[in-house]
Amino acid sequence: MGFFTTILGQIILRLLETLAVLVPLLILVAYATYAERKALAAIQLRKGPNVVGPFGLWQPFADAIKMVMKETIIPTGANRALFIMAPMITFGLAMTAWAVVPTGNHLAVADINVGILYLFAISSLGVYGIIIAGWASNSKYAFLGALRSAAQMVSYEVSIGFVMVSVLLCVGSLNLNDIVLAQNGLWFCIPLFPMFIVFFISGLAECNRAPFDLPEGESEIVAGFFVEYSAMSFAMFFLGEYANMILMSGMTTILFLGGWMSPLPFVPFTLIPGPIWFIAKICFVMFMFFWVRATFPRFRYDQLMRLGWKVFLPLSLLWMVITAGALVAFGWLPHA
Amino acid sequence: MIFDQIFFYLFSAVLVAAAVMVVTSRNPVHSVLFLILCFFNAAALFLIAGAEFLAMILLIVYIGAVAVLFLFVVMMLDIDFSQLRAGVQRYAPIGAVIGVILLLELVLVVGGWRFSASAPALRLNPAVAGISNTDALGRVLYTQYAFLFETAALVLMVAMIGAIVLTHRDRRRSRYQNIAEQIARQPADTMTMLDLPIGVGVKQLGILRPKPKLAALPAPAEAPVQLASDHRVPEPITRVEG
């Protein structure tokens, strides 16, 4: 162990830890695209990708190779530097957020005190990739998509923030590890069930997923903010969307579904290591995302804004007050 | 640690450079993006100083919300650069005067700055052991400074209400969707179920539209359909209200 206490050793150790998070994450992102296509196909009584490899399992790699081989086209009049930067921002931010996510007890690259704020900050930065892409493309459809997306993400962040506050009231700490440990025995999705639903739906809107996928409304504005993107830059947006979904599923898991803890606290279940439970729960929430996409029609823009500002915001505010009141009234405050 | 100092100077240098670019870059969108870079580096400096809560709040509030609105507005501006340059020459003297005044004020303020005797000692141990940053802030903000804190919140609230009052007009032409009414609608309000013998079709009469409200109905009318059979010559279709 002597080597890993030196500065060089520390740097190498950090790099290895980062890789240990990023490599499974990237595999998960690649297979999320496959899983979505399979899930949608099953719901719509189709077969889905089944040609490349057994059960079509190599489809993500075939898609990746196709994307790499294609020509990257930068439209005339586009702002070159920003145009290329935008997909990198989207994808990079979705990766950066994983630095603080605990996949097991104290098993995070950075176990920081303000973990939940960090996650909130990073997810609120996601809007920049989209808005810069829309502006730099020099296209009205892209710009309209970007504006829609920015307004939508800013609106739903507000209620996500309040939901987080009501969870934090029950925990008494901003550390993600503490948040998961506080759910030992009772996951927050049971006492805070309405907030769980609000968080899940706001998460759909935050990721620009159906039924809130107006930013890319293909029937009105072609494909929204990434109309002008092709080849790898398009692939980065596409994968960034899935990475964001996985991140949102991870946040839902940590805040409401007990993170890495097993659902039943006795032997055959507790023997399975934490990261596996964590990934299983993420996959469950991801499946809910796909299921919603296959089931619900797209919202109209005014309906979306109404839901965010007139329903979720008052509801989450009210629930926050109720939570605080209940904690004080029954003496359940974590640090009292 | 030497790393702290390296990163401090790195972030400070980028911060200052980005701040210069905010003022000098020609494209206002680039200006806003450099401003965001500034905020980022300021947050990093807060982190180095151990103020993790402030750093995150800077990220969330300034970069996540305020700068997005800036970007929103600036992107939609239609800027004529030649007009902008003509304005610069006209307003340069006024700008210079204001700049000089601000500089003088800064010099006066910084020149008169005295550290209190206990300040350097406080600076050396900023963190109380065992209490996290957020915890420490909360302890003073909601007890000692509760009045000031609530006043600040009220001022913001009043500003928000003022902005809404100034901009929100009831536009008579816009059509609202009454979601409660839509959800309360029953199948019986909009359609009629018919029990017909086999081989007999139904002709639709008139345009289908929601039935008028119950209060407007004089009496329960006949079903708005006419039985069609092959043996009879269809009579001229008349719309029956229902």
Coordinates of C-alpha atoms in Angstrom, one line a residue:
Chain A
M1 CA 0.0 0.0 0.0
G2 CA 3.0 2.3 0.3
F3 CA 2.9 3.4 -3.3
F4 CA -0.7 4.6 -3.2
T5 CA 0.0 7.0 -0.4
T6 CA 2.5 9.0 -2.5
I7 CA 1.2 11.9 -4.6
L8 CA 1.7 10.0 -7.9
G9 CA 0.1 6.9 -6.4
Q10 CA -2.9 9.0 -5.3
I11 CA -3.3 10.4 -8.8
I12 CA -3.2 6.9 -10.3
L13 CA -5.6 5.7 -7.7
R14 CA -8.1 8.5 -8.5
L15 CA -7.8 7.7 -12.2
L16 CA -8.5 4.1 -11.6
E17 CA -11.5 4.9 -9.4
T18 CA -12.8 7.2 -12.2
L19 CA -12.4 4.5 -14.8
A20 CA -14.2 2.0 -12.5
V21 CA -17.2 4.3 -12.5
L22 CA -17.0 5.5 -16.1
V23 CA -16.5 2.1 -17.9
P24 CA -19.6 0.4 -16.5
L25 CA -21.5 3.7 -17.0
L26 CA -20.6 3.8 -20.7
I27 CA -21.6 0.2 -21.1
L28 CA -24.9 0.9 -19.4
V29 CA -25.5 3.9 -21.7
A30 CA -24.8 1.8 -24.8
Y31 CA -27.1 -0.9 -23.6
A32 CA -29.8 1.6 -22.5
T33 CA -30.3 2.4 -26.2
Y34 CA -30.7 -1.3 -26.9
A35 CA -32.9 -1.8 -23.9
E36 CA -35.2 1.0 -24.9
R37 CA -35.6 -0.3 -28.4
K38 CA -36.3 -3.8 -27.1
A39 CA -38.8 -2.6 -24.4
L40 CA -40.6 -0.4 -26.9
A41 CA -40.8 -3.3 -29.4
A42 CA -42.2 -5.6 -26.8
I43 CA -44.8 -3.1 -25.8
Q44 CA -45.8 -2.5 -29.4
L45 CA -45.7 -6.2 -30.3
R46 CA -42.7 -6.0 -32.5
K47 CA -39.3 -7.8 -32.3
G48 CA -36.9 -4.9 -32.0
P49 CA -33.2 -5.2 -33.0
N50 CA -32.5 -8.9 -33.5
V51 CA -30.1 -9.1 -36.4
V52 CA -26.7 -8.1 -35.2
G53 CA -25.4 -10.8 -32.9
P54 CA -27.4 -13.0 -30.6
F55 CA -30.7 -11.3 -29.7
G56 CA -29.3 -8.2 -31.5
L57 CA -27.0 -7.7 -28.6
W58 CA -24.3 -6.1 -30.7
Q59 CA -26.6 -3.5 -32.1
P60 CA -25.2 -0.6 -30.0
F61 CA -21.7 -1.3 -31.3
A62 CA -23.0 -1.5 -34.9
D63 CA -24.7 1.9 -34.4
A64 CA -21.5 3.3 -32.9
I65 CA -19.4 2.2 -35.8
K66 CA -22.0 3.6 -38.3
M67 CA -21.9 7.0 -36.4
V68 CA -18.1 7.1 -36.4
M69 CA -17.9 6.4 -40.1
K70 CA -20.3 9.2 -41.1
E71 CA -19.3 12.7 -42.1
T72 CA -19.6 15.5 -39.6
I73 CA -21.3 18.4 -41.3
I74 CA -21.0 21.9 -39.8
P75 CA -23.6 24.2 -41.4
T76 CA -22.6 27.4 -43.0
G77 CA -23.0 30.4 -40.7
A78 CA -22.8 28.1 -37.6
N79 CA -20.5 29.2 -34.8
R80 CA -17.9 26.4 -35.2
A81 CA -16.4 26.3 -31.8
L82 CA -19.6 26.4 -29.9
F83 CA -21.3 24.0 -32.3
I84 CA -18.7 21.4 -31.6
M85 CA -18.5 22.2 -27.9
A86 CA -22.3 21.8 -27.2
P87 CA -22.6 18.0 -27.4
M88 CA -19.4 17.7 -25.4
I89 CA -20.9 19.8 -22.6
T90 CA -24.1 17.7 -22.6
F91 CA -22.2 14.4 -22.5
G92 CA -19.4 15.6 -20.2
L93 CA -21.8 16.9 -17.6
A94 CA -23.7 13.7 -17.5
M95 CA -20.5 11.9 -16.8
T96 CA -19.1 14.5 -14.3
A97 CA -22.2 14.1 -12.0
W98 CA -21.2 10.4 -11.3
A99 CA -18.2 11.6 -9.3
V100 CA -20.3 11.9 -6.1
V101 CA -22.8 9.0 -6.6
P102 CA -22.3 6.3 -4.0
T103 CA -22.7 2.8 -5.4
G104 CA -22.1 1.2 -2.1
N105 CA -21.5 2.2 1.5
H106 CA -18.8 5.0 1.2
L107 CA -18.2 3.7 -2.3
A108 CA -18.0 6.9 -4.3
V109 CA -15.1 8.6 -6.1
A110 CA -15.7 11.8 -4.0
D111 CA -17.8 11.4 -0.8
I112 CA -18.4 15.1 -0.4
N113 CA -20.5 16.9 2.2
V114 CA -22.7 18.7 -0.3
G115 CA -23.3 15.8 -2.7
I116 CA -26.9 16.4 -3.3
L117 CA -26.3 20.1 -4.1
Y118 CA -23.5 19.0 -6.5
L119 CA -25.9 16.7 -8.3
F120 CA -28.6 19.4 -8.5
A121 CA -26.0 21.9 -9.8
I122 CA -24.7 19.6 -12.5
S123 CA -28.2 18.6 -13.6
S124 CA -29.1 22.3 -13.8
L125 CA -26.1 22.9 -16.0
G126 CA -27.3 20.4 -18.6
V127 CA -29.4 23.1 -20.1
Y128 CA -26.3 24.8 -21.5
G129 CA -25.4 22.1 -23.9
I130 CA -28.9 22.3 -25.4
I131 CA -29.2 26.1 -25.5
I132 CA -25.7 26.5 -27.0
A133 CA -26.4 23.8 -29.6
G134 CA -29.6 25.6 -30.6
W135 CA -28.0 29.0 -30.9
A136 CA -24.7 27.9 -32.6
S137 CA -26.6 25.9 -35.3
N138 CA -27.9 29.1 -36.9
S139 CA -31.2 27.4 -37.6
K140 CA -34.6 28.5 -36.5
Y141 CA -35.8 25.0 -35.7
A142 CA -32.8 24.3 -33.5
F143 CA -33.2 27.6 -31.8
L144 CA -36.9 27.1 -31.1
G145 CA -36.1 23.7 -29.7
A146 CA -33.4 25.1 -27.5
L147 CA -35.7 27.8 -26.1
R148 CA -38.4 25.3 -25.3
S149 CA -36.0 23.1 -23.6
A150 CA -34.4 25.8 -21.6
A151 CA -37.7 27.1 -20.3
Q152 CA -38.9 23.5 -19.6
M153 CA -35.7 22.5 -17.6
V154 CA -35.6 25.7 -15.6
S155 CA -39.3 25.2 -14.7
Y156 CA -39.1 21.7 -13.5
E157 CA -35.8 22.2 -11.6
V158 CA -37.8 24.4 -9.2
S159 CA -40.0 21.5 -8.1
I160 CA -37.1 19.0 -8.1
G161 CA -35.4 21.4 -5.7
F162 CA -38.3 21.4 -3.3
V163 CA -38.6 17.7 -3.5
M164 CA -35.0 17.4 -2.6
V165 CA -35.5 19.8 0.3
S166 CA -38.3 17.6 1.8
V167 CA -36.0 14.6 1.6
L168 CA -33.1 16.5 3.2
L169 CA -35.4 17.5 6.0
C170 CA -35.9 13.9 6.9
V171 CA -32.1 13.1 6.6
G172 CA -30.5 16.2 8.1
S173 CA -27.5 16.0 5.8
L174 CA -26.5 16.9 2.3
N175 CA -24.2 13.9 2.0
L176 CA -25.5 11.2 -0.4
N177 CA -24.1 8.5 1.7
D178 CA -26.1 9.7 4.7
I179 CA -29.2 10.1 2.6
V180 CA -29.0 6.4 1.7
L181 CA -28.2 5.3 5.2
A182 CA -31.1 7.3 6.6
Q183 CA -33.4 5.0 4.6
N184 CA -32.3 1.9 6.4
G185 CA -35.6 0.0 7.1
L186 CA -37.9 2.5 5.4
W187 CA -37.3 3.8 2.0
F188 CA -38.4 7.4 1.4
C189 CA -40.6 6.4 -1.4
I190 CA -43.2 5.2 1.2
P191 CA -43.5 8.2 3.6
L192 CA -42.8 10.7 0.8
F193 CA -44.8 8.9 -1.9
P194 CA -46.4 12.0 -3.5
M195 CA -42.9 13.6 -3.7
F196 CA -41.6 10.4 -5.3
I197 CA -44.2 10.7 -8.1
V198 CA -43.5 14.5 -8.5
F199 CA -39.7 13.7 -8.6
F200 CA -40.2 11.0 -11.2
I201 CA -42.3 13.1 -13.5
S202 CA -40.1 16.1 -13.1
G203 CA -37.2 13.9 -13.9
L204 CA -38.9 12.9 -17.2
A205 CA -39.2 16.6 -18.0
E206 CA -35.7 17.4 -16.9
C207 CA -34.3 14.7 -19.3
N208 CA -36.6 15.9 -22.1
R209 CA -38.1 12.5 -22.3
A210 CA -41.6 11.5 -23.5
P211 CA -44.2 12.7 -22.7
F212 CA -42.3 16.0 -22.3
D213 CA -40.0 15.6 -25.3
L214 CA -41.1 18.9 -26.8
P215 CA -37.6 20.2 -27.4
E216 CA -37.2 17.6 -30.1
G217 CA -40.9 17.6 -31.2
E218 CA -40.3 15.9 -34.6
S219 CA -43.7 16.8 -35.9
E220 CA -43.3 20.6 -35.4
I221 CA -39.7 21.5 -35.2
V222 CA -38.1 18.5 -37.1
A223 CA -35.8 17.3 -34.3
G224 CA -35.4 20.4 -32.2
F225 CA -32.0 21.5 -30.9
F226 CA -30.0 18.8 -32.7
V227 CA -31.5 19.1 -36.2
E228 CA -28.1 20.3 -37.6
Y229 CA -26.0 17.7 -35.9
S230 CA -24.7 14.6 -37.7
A231 CA -22.3 11.7 -37.1
M232 CA -20.4 11.7 -33.8
S233 CA -21.7 15.1 -32.6
F234 CA -25.2 13.7 -33.0
A235 CA -24.2 10.5 -31.3
M236 CA -22.9 12.5 -28.3
F237 CA -26.3 14.2 -27.9
F238 CA -28.1 10.9 -28.3
L239 CA -25.9 9.1 -25.7
G240 CA -25.9 12.2 -23.5
E241 CA -29.7 11.9 -23.3
Y242 CA -29.4 8.3 -22.1
A243 CA -26.6 9.2 -19.7
N244 CA -28.8 11.9 -18.2
M245 CA -31.6 9.4 -17.9
I246 CA -29.4 7.0 -16.0
L247 CA -28.3 9.9 -13.8
M248 CA -31.9 10.8 -13.1
S249 CA -32.6 7.2 -12.3
G250 CA -29.6 7.1 -10.0
M251 CA -30.9 10.2 -8.2
T252 CA -34.3 8.7 -7.8
T253 CA -32.7 5.5 -6.5
I254 CA -30.6 7.4 -3.9
L255 CA -33.3 9.8 -2.8
F256 CA -36.3 7.4 -2.7
L257 CA -35.4 3.8 -3.3
G258 CA -32.7 3.2 -0.7
G259 CA -29.6 3.5 -2.9
W260 CA -27.5 0.4 -2.7
M261 CA -29.4 -1.3 0.1
S262 CA -31.3 -4.5 -0.5
P263 CA -35.0 -4.3 -0.4
L264 CA -35.4 -7.0 2.3
P265 CA -32.9 -6.8 5.2
F266 CA -32.2 -10.6 5.7
V267 CA -29.7 -13.1 4.4
P268 CA -30.3 -14.2 0.9
F269 CA -30.8 -10.6 -0.2
T270 CA -28.1 -8.9 1.9
L271 CA -25.5 -11.3 0.4
I272 CA -25.8 -9.6 -2.9
P273 CA -23.3 -6.7 -3.0
G274 CA -24.5 -3.1 -3.0
P275 CA -23.5 -2.0 -6.5
I276 CA -25.6 -4.8 -8.0
W277 CA -28.7 -3.7 -6.1
F278 CA -27.9 -0.1 -7.1
I279 CA -27.7 -1.0 -10.8
A280 CA -30.8 -3.2 -10.5
K281 CA -32.8 -0.3 -9.1
I282 CA -31.5 2.1 -11.8
C283 CA -32.6 -0.4 -14.4
F284 CA -36.0 -0.6 -12.9
V285 CA -36.4 3.2 -13.0
M286 CA -35.0 3.3 -16.5
F287 CA -37.7 0.7 -17.5
M288 CA -40.3 3.0 -16.1
F289 CA -38.9 5.8 -18.4
F290 CA -39.3 3.5 -21.4
W291 CA -42.7 2.4 -20.3
V292 CA -43.9 5.9 -20.0
R293 CA -42.6 6.7 -23.4
A294 CA -44.5 3.9 -25.0
T295 CA -47.7 4.7 -23.2
F296 CA -48.3 8.5 -23.1
P297 CA -48.9 11.0 -25.9
R298 CA -46.8 14.2 -25.9
F299 CA -47.9 17.1 -23.8
R300 CA -48.7 20.4 -25.4
Y301 CA -46.4 23.2 -24.3
D302 CA -48.9 25.2 -22.3
Q303 CA -50.0 22.0 -20.6
L304 CA -46.4 21.3 -19.7
M305 CA -45.9 24.7 -18.2
R306 CA -49.2 24.4 -16.3
L307 CA -48.2 21.1 -14.8
G308 CA -44.8 22.4 -13.7
W309 CA -45.8 25.8 -12.2
K310 CA -49.5 25.3 -11.2
V311 CA -49.5 21.7 -10.0
F312 CA -46.0 20.5 -9.0
L313 CA -44.7 23.7 -7.5
P314 CA -47.6 24.3 -5.0
L315 CA -47.8 20.6 -4.3
S316 CA -44.1 20.2 -3.5
L317 CA -44.0 23.5 -1.5
L318 CA -47.0 22.3 0.5
W319 CA -45.5 18.9 1.1
M320 CA -42.3 20.5 2.2
V321 CA -44.2 22.5 4.9
I322 CA -46.1 19.4 5.9
T323 CA -42.9 17.4 6.2
A324 CA -41.2 20.0 8.3
G325 CA -44.3 20.4 10.5
A326 CA -44.6 16.7 11.0
L327 CA -40.9 16.3 11.9
V328 CA -41.1 19.1 14.5
A329 CA -44.5 18.0 15.9
F330 CA -43.6 14.4 16.5
G331 CA -40.0 15.1 17.4
W332 CA -38.6 13.1 14.5
L333 CA -36.0 15.8 13.5
P334 CA -32.7 14.0 12.8
H335 CA -30.5 16.3 14.8
A336 CA -32.8 17.5 17.5
Chain B
M1 CA 0.0 21.8 0.0
I2 CA 1.5 23.1 -3.2
F3 CA -1.5 21.8 -5.2
D4 CA -3.8 24.3 -3.4
Q5 CA -1.6 27.2 -4.5
I6 CA -1.2 25.9 -8.1
F7 CA -5.0 25.5 -8.5
F8 CA -5.7 28.8 -6.8
Y9 CA -3.5 30.7 -9.2
L10 CA -4.8 28.6 -12.1
F11 CA -8.5 29.4 -11.3
S12 CA -7.7 33.0 -10.5
A13 CA -5.9 33.5 -13.8
V14 CA -8.7 32.0 -15.8
L15 CA -11.2 34.0 -13.8
V16 CA -9.5 37.3 -14.5
A17 CA -8.9 36.4 -18.2
A18 CA -12.6 35.4 -18.6
A19 CA -13.7 38.7 -16.9
V20 CA -11.6 40.7 -19.4
M21 CA -13.2 38.7 -22.3
V22 CA -16.7 39.5 -21.0
V23 CA -16.0 43.1 -21.5
T24 CA -14.0 42.9 -24.7
S25 CA -15.6 40.2 -26.8
R26 CA -17.6 41.5 -29.7
N27 CA -20.4 39.0 -29.7
P28 CA -22.7 39.5 -26.7
V29 CA -23.4 35.7 -26.5
H30 CA -19.7 35.1 -26.2
S31 CA -19.7 37.7 -23.4
V32 CA -22.4 35.8 -21.5
L33 CA -20.5 32.5 -22.0
F34 CA -17.3 34.0 -20.6
L35 CA -19.3 35.3 -17.7
I36 CA -20.4 31.8 -17.0
L37 CA -16.8 30.7 -17.1
C38 CA -16.1 33.4 -14.6
F39 CA -18.8 32.1 -12.2
F40 CA -17.3 28.6 -12.6
N41 CA -13.9 29.7 -11.6
A42 CA -15.3 31.7 -8.7
A43 CA -17.1 28.6 -7.5
A44 CA -13.8 26.7 -7.7
L45 CA -12.1 29.4 -5.6
F46 CA -14.8 29.0 -3.0
L47 CA -14.2 25.3 -2.9
I48 CA -10.4 25.8 -2.4
A49 CA -11.3 28.2 0.5
G50 CA -13.4 25.5 2.0
A51 CA -16.8 27.1 1.4
E52 CA -18.4 24.2 -0.3
F53 CA -22.0 25.3 0.3
L54 CA -21.4 28.7 -1.2
A55 CA -19.7 27.2 -4.2
M56 CA -22.6 25.0 -4.9
I57 CA -25.1 27.7 -4.4
L58 CA -23.1 29.9 -6.8
L59 CA -23.3 27.1 -9.4
I60 CA -27.1 26.5 -8.9
V61 CA -28.3 30.1 -8.6
Y62 CA -26.0 32.1 -10.8
I63 CA -25.0 29.5 -13.5
G64 CA -28.1 27.3 -13.4
A65 CA -30.7 30.1 -13.3
V66 CA -29.5 33.7 -13.7
A67 CA -27.0 33.2 -16.5
V68 CA -29.6 31.0 -18.4
L69 CA -31.9 34.0 -18.4
F70 CA -29.1 36.3 -19.5
L71 CA -28.3 33.9 -22.3
F72 CA -32.0 33.7 -23.2
V73 CA -32.4 37.4 -23.6
V74 CA -29.0 38.1 -25.3
M75 CA -29.6 35.3 -27.9
M76 CA -32.8 36.9 -29.0
L77 CA -31.3 40.4 -29.4
D78 CA -31.0 41.6 -32.9
I79 CA -27.7 43.5 -32.8
D80 CA -26.5 45.9 -35.4
F81 CA -22.8 46.2 -34.8
S82 CA -22.2 49.4 -36.8
Q83 CA -24.9 51.1 -34.7
L84 CA -23.3 49.8 -31.6
R85 CA -20.0 51.3 -32.6
A86 CA -21.5 54.7 -33.4
G87 CA -23.0 54.7 -29.9
V88 CA -19.6 54.0 -28.4
Q89 CA -18.1 57.2 -29.7
R90 CA -21.0 59.3 -28.5
Y91 CA -21.1 57.8 -25.0
A92 CA -17.4 57.3 -24.4
P93 CA -16.9 60.5 -22.4
I94 CA -19.8 59.7 -20.0
G95 CA -18.6 56.2 -19.7
A96 CA -15.1 57.4 -18.9
V97 CA -16.3 59.8 -16.2
I98 CA -18.4 57.1 -14.5
G99 CA -15.4 54.7 -14.7
V100 CA -13.1 57.3 -13.1
I101 CA -15.6 57.9 -10.3
L102 CA -16.0 54.2 -9.6
L103 CA -12.2 53.8 -9.6
L104 CA -11.8 56.7 -7.1
E105 CA -14.5 55.2 -4.9
L106 CA -12.7 51.8 -5.0
V107 CA -9.4 53.4 -4.1
L108 CA -11.0 55.3 -1.2
V109 CA -12.7 52.2 0.1
V110 CA -9.7 49.9 -0.2
G111 CA -7.4 52.6 1.1
G112 CA -9.5 53.0 4.3
W113 CA -9.7 49.3 4.9
R114 CA -8.5 48.1 8.2
F115 CA -8.5 44.5 9.4
S116 CA -9.9 44.1 12.9
A117 CA -7.3 42.7 15.2
S118 CA -9.2 39.4 15.5
A119 CA -9.7 38.9 11.8
P120 CA -6.3 37.2 10.9
A121 CA -6.8 34.7 13.7
L122 CA -10.3 33.9 12.4
R123 CA -9.0 33.5 8.9
L124 CA -6.5 30.9 9.9
N125 CA -9.2 28.5 11.2
P126 CA -12.3 29.1 9.2
A127 CA -13.9 25.7 9.8
V128 CA -15.2 24.7 13.2
A129 CA -14.3 21.1 13.8
G130 CA -17.2 18.6 13.6
I131 CA -19.6 21.1 12.0
S132 CA -20.1 21.0 8.2
N133 CA -20.2 24.2 6.2
T134 CA -23.9 24.0 5.6
D135 CA -24.7 23.3 9.2
A136 CA -22.6 26.2 10.4
L137 CA -24.3 28.6 8.0
G138 CA -27.7 27.4 9.0
R139 CA -27.0 27.8 12.7
V140 CA -26.3 31.6 12.3
L141 CA -28.6 32.3 9.4
Y142 CA -31.8 31.1 11.1
T143 CA -31.0 32.3 14.7
Q144 CA -28.7 35.3 14.9
Y145 CA -29.5 36.8 11.5
A146 CA -33.1 35.5 11.2
F147 CA -34.6 39.0 10.9
L148 CA -32.2 40.1 8.2
F149 CA -32.6 36.9 6.3
E150 CA -36.4 37.1 6.4
T151 CA -36.3 40.8 5.4
A152 CA -34.1 39.9 2.4
A153 CA -36.6 37.2 1.4
L154 CA -39.5 39.6 1.7
V155 CA -37.7 42.2 -0.5
L156 CA -37.2 39.5 -3.1
M157 CA -40.9 38.5 -2.8
V158 CA -42.1 42.1 -3.3
A159 CA -39.8 42.4 -6.3
M160 CA -41.2 39.2 -7.8
I161 CA -44.8 40.3 -7.3
G162 CA -44.0 43.7 -8.8
A163 CA -42.5 42.1 -11.9
I164 CA -45.6 39.8 -12.3
V165 CA -48.0 42.8 -11.8
L166 CA -46.1 44.8 -14.4
T167 CA -45.9 42.2 -17.1
H168 CA -49.0 40.1 -16.6
R169 CA -52.1 41.3 -18.5
D170 CA -55.2 39.3 -19.0
R171 CA -55.2 38.8 -22.8
R172 CA -58.8 38.4 -23.7
R173 CA -58.0 36.8 -27.0
S174 CA -56.0 33.9 -25.6
R175 CA -57.9 30.6 -25.1
Y176 CA -57.5 28.8 -21.9
Q177 CA -57.9 25.1 -21.4
N178 CA -60.1 24.2 -18.5
I179 CA -58.6 21.0 -17.4
A180 CA -61.1 20.3 -14.6
E181 CA -64.0 20.6 -17.1
Q182 CA -62.3 18.3 -19.5
I183 CA -61.7 15.7 -16.9
A184 CA -65.2 16.0 -15.6
R185 CA -66.6 15.2 -19.0
Q186 CA -68.6 11.9 -19.1
P187 CA -69.1 9.7 -22.2
A188 CA -72.8 10.3 -22.0
D189 CA -72.2 14.0 -22.6
T190 CA -70.7 13.4 -26.0
M191 CA -72.0 10.2 -27.5
T192 CA -75.2 8.1 -27.8
M193 CA -75.2 4.4 -27.6
L194 CA -77.6 2.7 -30.0
D195 CA -79.0 -0.8 -30.0
L196 CA -79.7 -1.7 -33.7
P197 CA -80.9 -4.8 -35.5
I198 CA -78.3 -6.5 -37.7
G199 CA -78.1 -5.2 -41.3
V200 CA -79.3 -1.8 -40.4
G201 CA -76.8 1.0 -40.6
V202 CA -76.8 4.4 -39.0
K203 CA -76.5 7.6 -40.9
Q204 CA -74.7 10.4 -39.2
L205 CA -76.8 13.6 -39.1
G206 CA -75.1 16.9 -39.0
I207 CA -71.7 17.6 -37.4
L208 CA -70.7 15.9 -34.2
R209 CA -70.1 18.3 -31.5
P210 CA -70.4 18.2 -27.7
K211 CA -73.9 18.4 -26.5
P212 CA -74.9 21.7 -25.1
K213 CA -75.0 22.0 -21.3
L214 CA -78.0 20.4 -19.5
A215 CA -79.4 23.7 -18.5
A216 CA -79.7 24.8 -22.1
L217 CA -81.6 21.7 -23.1
P218 CA -85.4 22.2 -23.1
A219 CA -86.3 18.5 -23.0
P220 CA -84.6 15.1 -23.6
A221 CA -84.7 14.9 -27.4
E222 CA -84.7 11.8 -29.7
A223 CA -81.5 10.2 -30.7
P224 CA -80.0 12.1 -33.6
V225 CA -79.9 9.2 -35.9
Q226 CA -82.1 7.8 -38.6
L227 CA -82.4 4.1 -39.4
A228 CA -81.3 3.4 -43.0
S229 CA -82.6 0.4 -44.9
D230 CA -82.4 -0.6 -48.5
H231 CA -86.1 -0.7 -49.2
R232 CA -86.8 2.8 -48.3
V233 CA -85.8 5.9 -50.3
P234 CA -83.8 8.0 -47.8
E235 CA -85.7 11.0 -46.8
P236 CA -83.9 14.4 -46.8
I237 CA -81.6 14.5 -43.9
T238 CA -82.5 17.0 -41.2
R239 CA -80.5 17.8 -38.2
V240 CA -82.2 16.9 -35.0
E241 CA -80.8 18.7 -32.0
G242 CA -79.8 16.5 -29.2

